[in-house]
Amino acid sequence: MSVLTIENLEKKYGKKQALCGISCEFKTGINALLGPNGAGKTTIMNCISGVIPKTGGNVLLDGEDVFKMGEKYREKLSYQFQSQPFYPSYTAHDFLHFAALLKGMKKDKIEDEITRVLSLVNLTENINDKIKSFSGGMKQRLAIAQTILNSPEILIFDEPSAGLDPFEREQFKRIMMKMKEKSIIIISTHIVSDIDTICDSLVILNKGSVVANDSPDNLCKKIEGLVWDIPKEEIKLMDYDKIYFEDINSKTISKSKPTPNAKNSAPTLNDLYFCGQLDSKVFSDMGGDIK
């Protein structure tokens, strides 16, 4: 099992502190970065991939400084950006063939690999269509295909479900489950359903800091007794800013019973997310970052 270790990672933009000494580990399997817009998710991924320079801290792959590894590290890594650039006049085949050459794939393996990844993202019939004719969701699927091309050891996805319909989101999860045994997969999202049933490790971020970091099961145990279902007729008794909605339920985070007929609910990852955003003291009261 490989381990990508982040030690006291800092990033400043002028006087603004975007990352405040982030420390965590990403192991072989599916690792999720969860947090609101502006929490620092994209900045972390840009720093660990070398897209932007870090201000401080270390990034290690199995104990070796990734930036000293140079090309050896970059060969192991593939990154899907939040806004993936394309050549509009290229076909899907042209784009993936170009990406395969950049990745150093052997020429006799390229065509079979293009066929494989396009099939996984349901774009086989569009192999010779120009990208400028693609919808937003099709472009997003093509970006996923490019990222998984040649099955890299380290896969980084920034908001991979943007523009995907519910079926395509589920297909993305299936692809990740197939690749998790051999790859370190890092998925950044603020959409809990992207990772709720598939992630092995979860890092919750807020304002450039780690709020919580552990397996989903362990984190959910930490907030048992704090999650409440609020009956519809009692919602008006609550501060609306403290309520969130999950499926058909109205919920809140509270250390005490918030309304007369509120009932405790088994915690979900969605509840973990709102714990970190509605009441950051929930985690800090447990002793700071949960490891």
PDB file of C-alpha atoms in Angstrom:
ATOM      1  CA  MET A   1       0.000   0.000   0.000  1.00  0.00           C
ATOM      2  CA  SER A   2       1.341   3.417  -0.982  1.00  0.00           C
ATOM      3  CA  VAL A   3       0.951   6.521   1.193  1.00  0.00           C
ATOM      4  CA  LEU A   4       0.958  10.166   0.149  1.00  0.00           C
ATOM      5  CA  THR A   5       1.735  12.158   3.288  1.00  0.00           C
ATOM      6  CA  ILE A   6       0.964  15.862   3.725  1.00  0.00           C
ATOM      7  CA  GLU A   7       2.953  17.548   6.516  1.00  0.00           C
ATOM      8  CA  ASN A   8       2.123  21.088   7.707  1.00  0.00           C
ATOM      9  CA  LEU A   9       1.218  22.196   4.196  1.00  0.00           C
ATOM     10  CA  GLU A  10       0.830  25.962   3.920  1.00  0.00           C
ATOM     11  CA  LYS A  11      -0.129  28.249   1.068  1.00  0.00           C
ATOM     12  CA  LYS A  12      -0.328  32.031   1.108  1.00  0.00           C
ATOM     13  CA  TYR A  13      -1.583  34.353  -1.592  1.00  0.00           C
ATOM     14  CA  GLY A  14      -0.028  37.616  -0.506  1.00  0.00           C
ATOM     15  CA  LYS A  15      -1.331  38.178   3.007  1.00  0.00           C
ATOM     16  CA  LYS A  16      -4.153  35.660   2.633  1.00  0.00           C
ATOM     17  CA  GLN A  17      -3.546  32.284   4.310  1.00  0.00           C
ATOM     18  CA  ALA A  18      -5.280  29.726   2.072  1.00  0.00           C
ATOM     19  CA  LEU A  19      -3.870  26.629   3.829  1.00  0.00           C
ATOM     20  CA  CYS A  20      -3.085  26.756   7.540  1.00  0.00           C
ATOM     21  CA  GLY A  21      -0.606  23.931   8.126  1.00  0.00           C
ATOM     22  CA  ILE A  22      -2.592  20.999   6.704  1.00  0.00           C
ATOM     23  CA  SER A  23      -1.472  17.510   7.788  1.00  0.00           C
ATOM     24  CA  CYS A  24      -3.090  14.265   6.606  1.00  0.00           C
ATOM     25  CA  GLU A  25      -2.412  11.016   4.747  1.00  0.00           C
ATOM     26  CA  PHE A  26      -3.860   9.615   1.542  1.00  0.00           C
ATOM     27  CA  LYS A  27      -3.486   5.847   1.203  1.00  0.00           C
ATOM     28  CA  THR A  28      -4.225   3.382  -1.570  1.00  0.00           C
ATOM     29  CA  GLY A  29      -8.009   3.498  -1.810  1.00  0.00           C
ATOM     30  CA  ILE A  30     -10.561   6.288  -2.081  1.00  0.00           C
ATOM     31  CA  ASN A  31      -9.760   9.414  -0.085  1.00  0.00           C
ATOM     32  CA  ALA A  32     -12.229  12.311   0.003  1.00  0.00           C
ATOM     33  CA  LEU A  33     -11.699  16.011   0.646  1.00  0.00           C
ATOM     34  CA  LEU A  34     -15.021  17.445   1.767  1.00  0.00           C
ATOM     35  CA  GLY A  35     -15.786  21.083   2.446  1.00  0.00           C
ATOM     36  CA  PRO A  36     -17.583  24.194   1.210  1.00  0.00           C
ATOM     37  CA  ASN A  37     -16.362  26.385  -1.620  1.00  0.00           C
ATOM     38  CA  GLY A  38     -13.275  28.252  -0.468  1.00  0.00           C
ATOM     39  CA  ALA A  39     -12.297  25.673   2.161  1.00  0.00           C
ATOM     40  CA  GLY A  40      -8.942  24.970   0.471  1.00  0.00           C
ATOM     41  CA  LYS A  41      -9.681  21.725  -1.384  1.00  0.00           C
ATOM     42  CA  THR A  42      -8.430  22.830  -4.805  1.00  0.00           C
ATOM     43  CA  THR A  43      -5.423  24.589  -3.267  1.00  0.00           C
ATOM     44  CA  ILE A  44      -4.335  21.371  -1.550  1.00  0.00           C
ATOM     45  CA  MET A  45      -4.557  19.404  -4.794  1.00  0.00           C
ATOM     46  CA  ASN A  46      -2.762  22.091  -6.788  1.00  0.00           C
ATOM     47  CA  CYS A  47       0.067  22.099  -4.237  1.00  0.00           C
ATOM     48  CA  ILE A  48       0.503  18.322  -3.971  1.00  0.00           C
ATOM     49  CA  SER A  49       0.471  17.975  -7.763  1.00  0.00           C
ATOM     50  CA  GLY A  50       2.984  20.786  -8.279  1.00  0.00           C
ATOM     51  CA  VAL A  51       0.580  22.987 -10.272  1.00  0.00           C
ATOM     52  CA  ILE A  52       1.292  25.827  -7.842  1.00  0.00           C
ATOM     53  CA  PRO A  53       4.210  26.180  -5.382  1.00  0.00           C
ATOM     54  CA  LYS A  54       3.536  25.579  -1.701  1.00  0.00           C
ATOM     55  CA  THR A  55       4.526  28.201   0.856  1.00  0.00           C
ATOM     56  CA  GLY A  56       5.611  25.662   3.453  1.00  0.00           C
ATOM     57  CA  GLY A  57       5.415  22.046   4.564  1.00  0.00           C
ATOM     58  CA  ASN A  58       6.191  18.747   2.870  1.00  0.00           C
ATOM     59  CA  VAL A  59       4.553  16.277   0.490  1.00  0.00           C
ATOM     60  CA  LEU A  60       5.953  12.738   0.674  1.00  0.00           C
ATOM     61  CA  LEU A  61       5.216   9.595  -1.326  1.00  0.00           C
ATOM     62  CA  ASP A  62       6.184   6.555   0.727  1.00  0.00           C
ATOM     63  CA  GLY A  63       8.561   8.787   2.683  1.00  0.00           C
ATOM     64  CA  GLU A  64      10.224  10.423  -0.345  1.00  0.00           C
ATOM     65  CA  ASP A  65       9.874  14.132  -1.113  1.00  0.00           C
ATOM     66  CA  VAL A  66       7.719  14.251  -4.246  1.00  0.00           C
ATOM     67  CA  PHE A  67       9.298  17.440  -5.558  1.00  0.00           C
ATOM     68  CA  LYS A  68      12.761  15.884  -5.394  1.00  0.00           C
ATOM     69  CA  MET A  69      11.361  12.882  -7.276  1.00  0.00           C
ATOM     70  CA  GLY A  70      10.576  15.180 -10.212  1.00  0.00           C
ATOM     71  CA  GLU A  71       9.540  13.326 -13.361  1.00  0.00           C
ATOM     72  CA  LYS A  72       9.367  10.027 -11.483  1.00  0.00           C
ATOM     73  CA  TYR A  73       6.529  11.487  -9.380  1.00  0.00           C
ATOM     74  CA  ARG A  74       4.718  13.136 -12.291  1.00  0.00           C
ATOM     75  CA  GLU A  75       4.644   9.813 -14.166  1.00  0.00           C
ATOM     76  CA  LYS A  76       2.627   8.330 -11.308  1.00  0.00           C
ATOM     77  CA  LEU A  77       0.083  11.141 -11.135  1.00  0.00           C
ATOM     78  CA  SER A  78      -3.000  12.168 -13.122  1.00  0.00           C
ATOM     79  CA  TYR A  79      -5.159  15.186 -12.288  1.00  0.00           C
ATOM     80  CA  GLN A  80      -8.627  16.152 -13.445  1.00  0.00           C
ATOM     81  CA  PHE A  81      -8.982  19.900 -13.023  1.00  0.00           C
ATOM     82  CA  GLN A  82     -12.228  21.532 -11.980  1.00  0.00           C
ATOM     83  CA  SER A  83     -12.208  23.315 -15.350  1.00  0.00           C
ATOM     84  CA  GLN A  84     -10.551  20.926 -17.797  1.00  0.00           C
ATOM     85  CA  PRO A  85      -9.009  22.594 -20.890  1.00  0.00           C
ATOM     86  CA  PHE A  86      -9.798  21.049 -24.284  1.00  0.00           C
ATOM     87  CA  TYR A  87      -8.919  21.617 -27.927  1.00  0.00           C
ATOM     88  CA  PRO A  88     -12.439  22.148 -29.403  1.00  0.00           C
ATOM     89  CA  SER A  89     -11.472  20.962 -32.903  1.00  0.00           C
ATOM     90  CA  TYR A  90     -10.074  17.656 -31.576  1.00  0.00           C
ATOM     91  CA  THR A  91     -12.214  14.545 -31.569  1.00  0.00           C
ATOM     92  CA  ALA A  92     -12.491  12.479 -28.405  1.00  0.00           C
ATOM     93  CA  HIS A  93     -10.036  10.035 -29.981  1.00  0.00           C
ATOM     94  CA  ASP A  94      -7.578  12.808 -30.900  1.00  0.00           C
ATOM     95  CA  PHE A  95      -7.665  14.228 -27.387  1.00  0.00           C
ATOM     96  CA  LEU A  96      -7.081  10.896 -25.662  1.00  0.00           C
ATOM     97  CA  HIS A  97      -4.382   9.881 -28.162  1.00  0.00           C
ATOM     98  CA  PHE A  98      -2.561  13.158 -27.450  1.00  0.00           C
ATOM     99  CA  ALA A  99      -2.936  12.597 -23.686  1.00  0.00           C
ATOM    100  CA  ALA A 100      -1.614   9.033 -24.034  1.00  0.00           C
ATOM    101  CA  LEU A 101       1.510  10.287 -25.821  1.00  0.00           C
ATOM    102  CA  LEU A 102       2.076  12.895 -23.103  1.00  0.00           C
ATOM    103  CA  LYS A 103       1.814  10.118 -20.516  1.00  0.00           C
ATOM    104  CA  GLY A 104       4.484   8.130 -22.336  1.00  0.00           C
ATOM    105  CA  MET A 105       2.274   5.174 -23.187  1.00  0.00           C
ATOM    106  CA  LYS A 106       3.606   2.574 -25.595  1.00  0.00           C
ATOM    107  CA  LYS A 107       2.075   3.169 -29.023  1.00  0.00           C
ATOM    108  CA  ASP A 108       0.871  -0.405 -29.407  1.00  0.00           C
ATOM    109  CA  LYS A 109      -1.185  -0.065 -26.198  1.00  0.00           C
ATOM    110  CA  ILE A 110      -2.840   3.281 -26.911  1.00  0.00           C
ATOM    111  CA  GLU A 111      -5.798   2.259 -29.076  1.00  0.00           C
ATOM    112  CA  ASP A 112      -6.963  -0.492 -26.738  1.00  0.00           C
ATOM    113  CA  GLU A 113      -6.677   1.877 -23.776  1.00  0.00           C
ATOM    114  CA  ILE A 114      -8.678   4.601 -25.528  1.00  0.00           C
ATOM    115  CA  THR A 115     -11.397   2.058 -26.302  1.00  0.00           C
ATOM    116  CA  ARG A 116     -11.424   0.906 -22.673  1.00  0.00           C
ATOM    117  CA  VAL A 117     -11.748   4.324 -21.019  1.00  0.00           C
ATOM    118  CA  LEU A 118     -14.347   5.622 -23.480  1.00  0.00           C
ATOM    119  CA  SER A 119     -16.442   2.550 -22.774  1.00  0.00           C
ATOM    120  CA  LEU A 120     -16.198   3.186 -19.021  1.00  0.00           C
ATOM    121  CA  VAL A 121     -17.557   6.737 -19.396  1.00  0.00           C
ATOM    122  CA  ASN A 122     -20.170   5.805 -22.018  1.00  0.00           C
ATOM    123  CA  LEU A 123     -18.625   7.792 -24.869  1.00  0.00           C
ATOM    124  CA  THR A 124     -17.812   4.927 -27.241  1.00  0.00           C
ATOM    125  CA  GLU A 125     -20.261   6.182 -29.852  1.00  0.00           C
ATOM    126  CA  ASN A 126     -18.686   9.657 -29.716  1.00  0.00           C
ATOM    127  CA  ILE A 127     -15.106   8.597 -30.336  1.00  0.00           C
ATOM    128  CA  ASN A 128     -14.882  10.512 -33.639  1.00  0.00           C
ATOM    129  CA  ASP A 129     -17.063  13.475 -32.656  1.00  0.00           C
ATOM    130  CA  LYS A 130     -15.393  16.848 -32.188  1.00  0.00           C
ATOM    131  CA  ILE A 131     -15.256  18.084 -28.614  1.00  0.00           C
ATOM    132  CA  LYS A 132     -16.878  21.393 -29.573  1.00  0.00           C
ATOM    133  CA  SER A 133     -20.095  19.443 -30.187  1.00  0.00           C
ATOM    134  CA  PHE A 134     -20.064  17.909 -26.680  1.00  0.00           C
ATOM    135  CA  SER A 135     -22.401  18.961 -23.880  1.00  0.00           C
ATOM    136  CA  GLY A 136     -20.976  19.972 -20.514  1.00  0.00           C
ATOM    137  CA  GLY A 137     -21.608  16.517 -19.082  1.00  0.00           C
ATOM    138  CA  MET A 138     -19.920  14.818 -22.042  1.00  0.00           C
ATOM    139  CA  LYS A 139     -16.844  17.021 -21.609  1.00  0.00           C
ATOM    140  CA  GLN A 140     -16.751  16.102 -17.935  1.00  0.00           C
ATOM    141  CA  ARG A 141     -16.869  12.393 -18.800  1.00  0.00           C
ATOM    142  CA  LEU A 142     -14.096  12.872 -21.347  1.00  0.00           C
ATOM    143  CA  ALA A 143     -12.012  14.573 -18.663  1.00  0.00           C
ATOM    144  CA  ILE A 144     -12.552  11.548 -16.413  1.00  0.00           C
ATOM    145  CA  ALA A 145     -11.499   9.240 -19.266  1.00  0.00           C
ATOM    146  CA  GLN A 146      -8.300  11.245 -19.752  1.00  0.00           C
ATOM    147  CA  THR A 147      -7.544  11.117 -16.017  1.00  0.00           C
ATOM    148  CA  ILE A 148      -7.882   7.321 -15.717  1.00  0.00           C
ATOM    149  CA  LEU A 149      -6.023   6.664 -18.983  1.00  0.00           C
ATOM    150  CA  ASN A 150      -3.188   4.192 -18.309  1.00  0.00           C
ATOM    151  CA  SER A 151      -4.416   3.560 -14.719  1.00  0.00           C
ATOM    152  CA  PRO A 152      -2.088   5.963 -12.827  1.00  0.00           C
ATOM    153  CA  GLU A 153      -0.906   5.216  -9.293  1.00  0.00           C
ATOM    154  CA  ILE A 154      -2.194   8.581  -8.005  1.00  0.00           C
ATOM    155  CA  LEU A 155      -5.533   9.941  -9.260  1.00  0.00           C
ATOM    156  CA  ILE A 156      -6.757  13.407  -8.285  1.00  0.00           C
ATOM    157  CA  PHE A 157     -10.277  14.586  -9.097  1.00  0.00           C
ATOM    158  CA  ASP A 158     -11.499  18.132  -8.433  1.00  0.00           C
ATOM    159  CA  GLU A 159     -15.321  18.264  -8.381  1.00  0.00           C
ATOM    160  CA  PRO A 160     -15.615  15.313 -10.814  1.00  0.00           C
ATOM    161  CA  SER A 161     -19.418  15.168 -10.780  1.00  0.00           C
ATOM    162  CA  ALA A 162     -19.985  18.703 -12.094  1.00  0.00           C
ATOM    163  CA  GLY A 163     -22.440  18.448 -14.988  1.00  0.00           C
ATOM    164  CA  LEU A 164     -23.047  14.712 -14.610  1.00  0.00           C
ATOM    165  CA  ASP A 165     -26.552  13.316 -14.371  1.00  0.00           C
ATOM    166  CA  PRO A 166     -27.460  10.837 -11.566  1.00  0.00           C
ATOM    167  CA  PHE A 167     -26.675   7.743 -13.680  1.00  0.00           C
ATOM    168  CA  GLU A 168     -23.288   9.144 -14.733  1.00  0.00           C
ATOM    169  CA  ARG A 169     -22.451   9.953 -11.107  1.00  0.00           C
ATOM    170  CA  GLU A 170     -23.096   6.347 -10.177  1.00  0.00           C
ATOM    171  CA  GLN A 171     -20.954   5.184 -13.086  1.00  0.00           C
ATOM    172  CA  PHE A 172     -18.113   7.375 -11.813  1.00  0.00           C
ATOM    173  CA  LYS A 173     -18.396   5.641  -8.435  1.00  0.00           C
ATOM    174  CA  ARG A 174     -18.197   2.241 -10.136  1.00  0.00           C
ATOM    175  CA  ILE A 175     -15.025   3.280 -11.955  1.00  0.00           C
ATOM    176  CA  MET A 176     -13.446   4.439  -8.689  1.00  0.00           C
ATOM    177  CA  MET A 177     -14.316   1.178  -6.946  1.00  0.00           C
ATOM    178  CA  LYS A 178     -12.601  -0.760  -9.731  1.00  0.00           C
ATOM    179  CA  MET A 179      -9.422   1.319  -9.421  1.00  0.00           C
ATOM    180  CA  LYS A 180      -9.128   1.701  -5.646  1.00  0.00           C
ATOM    181  CA  GLU A 181      -7.131  -1.488  -5.069  1.00  0.00           C
ATOM    182  CA  LYS A 182      -4.118  -0.190  -6.998  1.00  0.00           C
ATOM    183  CA  SER A 183      -4.356   3.602  -6.868  1.00  0.00           C
ATOM    184  CA  ILE A 184      -4.330   6.437  -4.359  1.00  0.00           C
ATOM    185  CA  ILE A 185      -7.556   8.208  -5.333  1.00  0.00           C
ATOM    186  CA  ILE A 186      -8.227  11.725  -4.017  1.00  0.00           C
ATOM    187  CA  ILE A 187     -11.659  13.196  -4.701  1.00  0.00           C
ATOM    188  CA  SER A 188     -12.448  16.790  -3.804  1.00  0.00           C
ATOM    189  CA  THR A 189     -16.108  17.699  -3.536  1.00  0.00           C
ATOM    190  CA  HIS A 190     -18.745  19.623  -1.629  1.00  0.00           C
ATOM    191  CA  ILE A 191     -21.414  17.160  -2.795  1.00  0.00           C
ATOM    192  CA  VAL A 192     -21.623  14.446  -0.157  1.00  0.00           C
ATOM    193  CA  SER A 193     -23.407  11.950  -2.405  1.00  0.00           C
ATOM    194  CA  ASP A 194     -20.301  11.812  -4.611  1.00  0.00           C
ATOM    195  CA  ILE A 195     -18.380   9.942  -1.931  1.00  0.00           C
ATOM    196  CA  ASP A 196     -20.838   8.840   0.773  1.00  0.00           C
ATOM    197  CA  THR A 197     -20.808   5.127  -0.039  1.00  0.00           C
ATOM    198  CA  ILE A 198     -17.342   4.677  -1.536  1.00  0.00           C
ATOM    199  CA  CYS A 199     -14.679   6.591   0.403  1.00  0.00           C
ATOM    200  CA  ASP A 200     -12.270   4.848   2.767  1.00  0.00           C
ATOM    201  CA  SER A 201     -10.844   7.997   4.354  1.00  0.00           C
ATOM    202  CA  LEU A 202     -12.388  11.428   4.812  1.00  0.00           C
ATOM    203  CA  VAL A 203     -10.810  14.827   5.414  1.00  0.00           C
ATOM    204  CA  ILE A 204     -13.282  17.592   6.270  1.00  0.00           C
ATOM    205  CA  LEU A 205     -11.969  21.104   5.617  1.00  0.00           C
ATOM    206  CA  ASN A 206     -13.108  24.567   6.570  1.00  0.00           C
ATOM    207  CA  LYS A 207     -11.281  27.869   6.045  1.00  0.00           C
ATOM    208  CA  GLY A 208      -7.979  26.251   5.130  1.00  0.00           C
ATOM    209  CA  SER A 209      -7.793  23.933   8.131  1.00  0.00           C
ATOM    210  CA  VAL A 210      -8.561  20.273   8.812  1.00  0.00           C
ATOM    211  CA  VAL A 211     -11.764  20.024  10.839  1.00  0.00           C
ATOM    212  CA  ALA A 212     -11.773  16.220  11.016  1.00  0.00           C
ATOM    213  CA  ASN A 213      -9.765  13.368   9.500  1.00  0.00           C
ATOM    214  CA  ASP A 214     -10.545   9.670   9.871  1.00  0.00           C
ATOM    215  CA  SER A 215     -12.551   6.854   8.326  1.00  0.00           C
ATOM    216  CA  PRO A 216     -16.225   7.730   7.715  1.00  0.00           C
ATOM    217  CA  ASP A 217     -17.374   5.113  10.230  1.00  0.00           C
ATOM    218  CA  ASN A 218     -15.140   6.464  12.991  1.00  0.00           C
ATOM    219  CA  LEU A 219     -16.168  10.043  12.310  1.00  0.00           C
ATOM    220  CA  CYS A 220     -19.861   9.158  12.344  1.00  0.00           C
ATOM    221  CA  LYS A 221     -19.407   7.520  15.763  1.00  0.00           C
ATOM    222  CA  LYS A 222     -17.967  10.801  17.053  1.00  0.00           C
ATOM    223  CA  ILE A 223     -21.250  12.630  16.439  1.00  0.00           C
ATOM    224  CA  GLU A 224     -23.691   9.983  17.637  1.00  0.00           C
ATOM    225  CA  GLY A 225     -26.404  11.659  19.714  1.00  0.00           C
ATOM    226  CA  LEU A 226     -25.866  15.073  18.081  1.00  0.00           C
ATOM    227  CA  VAL A 227     -28.017  14.573  14.964  1.00  0.00           C
ATOM    228  CA  TRP A 228     -31.749  15.256  15.222  1.00  0.00           C
ATOM    229  CA  ASP A 229     -34.736  14.792  12.908  1.00  0.00           C
ATOM    230  CA  ILE A 230     -37.127  17.716  13.286  1.00  0.00           C
ATOM    231  CA  PRO A 231     -40.862  17.089  12.657  1.00  0.00           C
ATOM    232  CA  LYS A 232     -42.239  19.326   9.919  1.00  0.00           C
ATOM    233  CA  GLU A 233     -44.681  21.001  12.263  1.00  0.00           C
ATOM    234  CA  GLU A 234     -41.811  21.991  14.602  1.00  0.00           C
ATOM    235  CA  ILE A 235     -39.463  23.488  11.992  1.00  0.00           C
ATOM    236  CA  LYS A 236     -40.929  26.917  12.773  1.00  0.00           C
ATOM    237  CA  LEU A 237     -39.599  26.566  16.321  1.00  0.00           C
ATOM    238  CA  MET A 238     -36.022  26.441  15.006  1.00  0.00           C
ATOM    239  CA  ASP A 239     -33.622  29.048  13.707  1.00  0.00           C
ATOM    240  CA  TYR A 240     -33.764  28.283   9.982  1.00  0.00           C
ATOM    241  CA  ASP A 241     -30.015  28.845   9.698  1.00  0.00           C
ATOM    242  CA  LYS A 242     -29.503  25.788  11.912  1.00  0.00           C
ATOM    243  CA  ILE A 243     -31.647  23.448   9.794  1.00  0.00           C
ATOM    244  CA  TYR A 244     -30.598  21.398   6.758  1.00  0.00           C
ATOM    245  CA  PHE A 245     -32.534  18.981   4.614  1.00  0.00           C
ATOM    246  CA  GLU A 246     -31.626  15.394   3.721  1.00  0.00           C
ATOM    247  CA  ASP A 247     -34.029  13.583   1.409  1.00  0.00           C
ATOM    248  CA  ILE A 248     -37.433  14.089   3.068  1.00  0.00           C
ATOM    249  CA  ASN A 249     -36.009  14.863   6.527  1.00  0.00           C
ATOM    250  CA  SER A 250     -35.408  18.187   8.261  1.00  0.00           C
ATOM    251  CA  LYS A 251     -32.353  17.933  10.506  1.00  0.00           C
ATOM    252  CA  THR A 252     -30.116  19.869  12.858  1.00  0.00           C
ATOM    253  CA  ILE A 253     -26.965  19.393  14.947  1.00  0.00           C
ATOM    254  CA  SER A 254     -27.443  19.928  18.664  1.00  0.00           C
ATOM    255  CA  LYS A 255     -26.017  18.667  21.953  1.00  0.00           C
ATOM    256  CA  SER A 256     -29.471  18.874  23.517  1.00  0.00           C
ATOM    257  CA  LYS A 257     -32.980  18.062  22.264  1.00  0.00           C
ATOM    258  CA  PRO A 258     -33.848  21.030  20.018  1.00  0.00           C
ATOM    259  CA  THR A 259     -37.667  20.671  19.829  1.00  0.00           C
ATOM    260  CA  PRO A 260     -40.245  18.741  21.886  1.00  0.00           C
ATOM    261  CA  ASN A 261     -40.665  15.863  19.416  1.00  0.00           C
ATOM    262  CA  ALA A 262     -37.245  15.814  17.783  1.00  0.00           C
ATOM    263  CA  LYS A 263     -35.715  12.344  17.454  1.00  0.00           C
ATOM    264  CA  ASN A 264     -32.102  11.262  17.365  1.00  0.00           C
ATOM    265  CA  SER A 265     -30.936  10.076  13.956  1.00  0.00           C
ATOM    266  CA  ALA A 266     -28.084   7.747  12.990  1.00  0.00           C
ATOM    267  CA  PRO A 267     -25.276   9.988  11.595  1.00  0.00           C
ATOM    268  CA  THR A 268     -24.500  10.068   7.881  1.00  0.00           C
ATOM    269  CA  LEU A 269     -21.662  11.724   5.960  1.00  0.00           C
ATOM    270  CA  ASN A 270     -24.063  14.535   5.153  1.00  0.00           C
ATOM    271  CA  ASP A 271     -24.445  15.083   8.893  1.00  0.00           C
ATOM    272  CA  LEU A 272     -20.660  15.135   9.292  1.00  0.00           C
ATOM    273  CA  TYR A 273     -20.431  17.838   6.661  1.00  0.00           C
ATOM    274  CA  PHE A 274     -22.999  20.007   8.392  1.00  0.00           C
ATOM    275  CA  CYS A 275     -21.355  19.396  11.773  1.00  0.00           C
ATOM    276  CA  GLY A 276     -18.208  20.985  10.379  1.00  0.00           C
ATOM    277  CA  GLN A 277     -20.065  23.946   8.886  1.00  0.00           C
ATOM    278  CA  LEU A 278     -22.933  24.664  11.340  1.00  0.00           C
ATOM    279  CA  ASP A 279     -20.979  24.137  14.554  1.00  0.00           C
ATOM    280  CA  SER A 280     -17.213  23.853  14.163  1.00  0.00           C
ATOM    281  CA  LYS A 281     -16.914  23.539  17.957  1.00  0.00           C
ATOM    282  CA  VAL A 282     -18.430  20.047  17.693  1.00  0.00           C
ATOM    283  CA  PHE A 283     -15.063  18.733  16.535  1.00  0.00           C
ATOM    284  CA  SER A 284     -12.800  21.137  18.394  1.00  0.00           C
ATOM    285  CA  ASP A 285     -14.511  20.240  21.674  1.00  0.00           C
ATOM    286  CA  MET A 286     -13.394  16.659  21.045  1.00  0.00           C
ATOM    287  CA  GLY A 287      -9.777  17.729  21.133  1.00  0.00           C
ATOM    288  CA  GLY A 288      -9.077  19.537  17.874  1.00  0.00           C
ATOM    289  CA  ASP A 289      -8.544  17.717  14.606  1.00  0.00           C
ATOM    290  CA  ILE A 290      -9.787  14.148  14.813  1.00  0.00           C
ATOM    291  CA  LYS A 291      -7.108  11.782  13.498  1.00  0.00           C
TER     292      LYS A 291
END
